[in-house]
Coordinates of C-alpha atoms in Angstrom, one line a residue:
X80 CA 100.7 33.9 -181.3
X81 CA 103.9 33.5 -178.8
X82 CA 106.7 35.8 -180.8
X83 CA 109.4 34.1 -179.5
X84 CA 111.7 30.6 -180.2
X85 CA 110.9 27.3 -179.2
X86 CA 113.6 27.8 -177.1
X87 CA 112.4 30.3 -174.8
X88 CA 108.9 28.7 -174.7
X89 CA 110.4 25.5 -173.3
X90 CA 112.3 27.8 -170.9
X91 CA 109.0 29.9 -169.6
X92 CA 107.0 26.8 -169.4
X93 CA 110.1 25.1 -167.4
X94 CA 110.3 27.8 -165.1
X95 CA 106.0 28.1 -164.8
X96 CA 106.3 24.6 -164.0
X97 CA 108.7 24.8 -161.6
X98 CA 107.7 27.7 -159.8
X99 CA 104.0 26.7 -159.3
X100 CA 105.8 23.2 -157.6
X101 CA 108.2 25.2 -155.8
X102 CA 104.9 27.0 -154.1
X103 CA 103.2 23.5 -154.0
X104 CA 106.0 21.7 -152.2
X105 CA 106.7 24.9 -149.9
X106 CA 103.1 24.5 -148.6
X107 CA 103.4 21.0 -148.0
X108 CA 106.6 21.5 -146.7
X109 CA 105.4 23.7 -144.0
X110 CA 102.2 21.6 -143.3
X111 CA 104.3 18.7 -142.4
X112 CA 106.9 20.5 -140.2
X113 CA 103.9 22.0 -138.7
X114 CA 102.1 18.8 -137.9
X115 CA 105.4 17.0 -136.5
X116 CA 106.1 20.3 -133.8
X117 CA 102.3 19.8 -132.8
X118 CA 101.8 16.4 -133.2
X119 CA 104.6 14.6 -132.5
X120 CA 107.0 17.2 -130.6
X121 CA 110.1 15.1 -130.3
X122 CA 110.2 14.6 -133.9
X123 CA 109.5 17.9 -135.0
X124 CA 113.3 19.8 -134.5
X125 CA 114.8 17.1 -136.8
X126 CA 112.7 17.8 -140.1
X127 CA 112.9 21.6 -140.2
X128 CA 114.8 21.5 -143.4
X129 CA 112.7 19.0 -145.1
X130 CA 111.9 19.8 -148.8
X131 CA 111.3 17.4 -152.2
X132 CA 111.5 19.0 -155.7
X133 CA 109.8 17.6 -158.9
X134 CA 111.0 18.5 -162.3
X135 CA 111.2 17.0 -165.8
X136 CA 113.0 19.5 -167.9
X137 CA 110.6 18.2 -171.1
X138 CA 108.0 18.3 -172.8
X139 CA 106.5 22.3 -173.0
X140 CA 105.3 23.7 -175.9
X141 CA 102.6 26.9 -176.7
X142 CA 99.5 27.0 -174.6
X143 CA 96.2 26.3 -176.6
X144 CA 95.6 30.1 -177.7
X145 CA 99.4 30.4 -178.7
X146 CA 100.4 33.2 -176.1
X147 CA 102.0 31.5 -173.5
X148 CA 103.6 28.0 -172.6
X149 CA 103.3 25.0 -170.4
X150 CA 103.3 21.6 -170.6
X151 CA 101.5 20.2 -173.3
X152 CA 99.0 18.3 -172.0
X153 CA 97.4 17.0 -175.0
X154 CA 100.5 15.5 -176.3
X155 CA 99.7 12.1 -177.1
X156 CA 103.7 9.8 -177.2
X157 CA 103.6 7.0 -173.9
X158 CA 106.0 9.1 -172.1
X159 CA 104.3 12.6 -172.3
X160 CA 101.2 10.7 -170.8
X161 CA 103.5 9.1 -168.1
X162 CA 105.1 12.1 -167.4
X163 CA 101.8 14.0 -166.5
X164 CA 100.2 11.0 -165.0
X165 CA 103.2 11.1 -162.7
X166 CA 103.3 15.2 -162.6
X167 CA 99.6 15.2 -161.6
X168 CA 99.9 12.2 -158.5
X169 CA 103.3 12.8 -157.2
X170 CA 103.2 17.1 -157.5
X171 CA 99.8 17.4 -157.1
X172 CA 98.0 14.7 -155.5
X173 CA 100.5 14.2 -152.6
X174 CA 101.3 17.0 -151.7
X175 CA 97.5 18.0 -151.1
X176 CA 96.8 14.8 -149.8
X177 CA 99.8 15.1 -147.6
X178 CA 98.6 18.6 -146.3
X179 CA 95.2 17.3 -145.8
X180 CA 96.4 14.8 -143.4
X181 CA 99.0 17.2 -141.5
X182 CA 96.2 20.1 -140.8
X183 CA 94.1 17.1 -139.7
X184 CA 96.7 15.5 -137.5
X185 CA 96.5 19.3 -135.7
X186 CA 93.4 19.3 -135.2
X187 CA 92.7 16.2 -133.7
X188 CA 96.2 16.7 -131.6
X189 CA 94.8 20.2 -130.5
X190 CA 91.1 19.1 -129.6
X191 CA 92.9 15.7 -127.1
X192 CA 94.7 18.3 -125.1
X193 CA 92.0 20.5 -124.7
X194 CA 90.0 18.2 -123.6
X195 CA 92.8 17.1 -121.6
X196 CA 93.1 19.9 -120.0
X197 CA 89.6 20.3 -119.2
X198 CA 89.9 17.7 -117.3
X199 CA 92.3 18.9 -115.1

């Protein structure tokens, strides 16, 4: 069972979500900056400090086994459902899609460049 009070549970869960989002956001920013530097060199220098962070400091509670805290995924209120949906779309799907598109553009640019070098 969770050994601490609700305030510590909320802080623990918030930190877990925050660090996870920061990690995914860092990977998204890295892929986007690499894509801009490789595919669009004129614009790549403008985006060196690109960053974005998605947070919402509520709706945390104990995990199903009660040994740690995280987002309350089974919350039934409309606010909780919208928060979880927004978190999934904007903090997971969108960054993953951006990473996929960025690396696809990099691969395409490298392939086109290789063909141009071979022709010369």
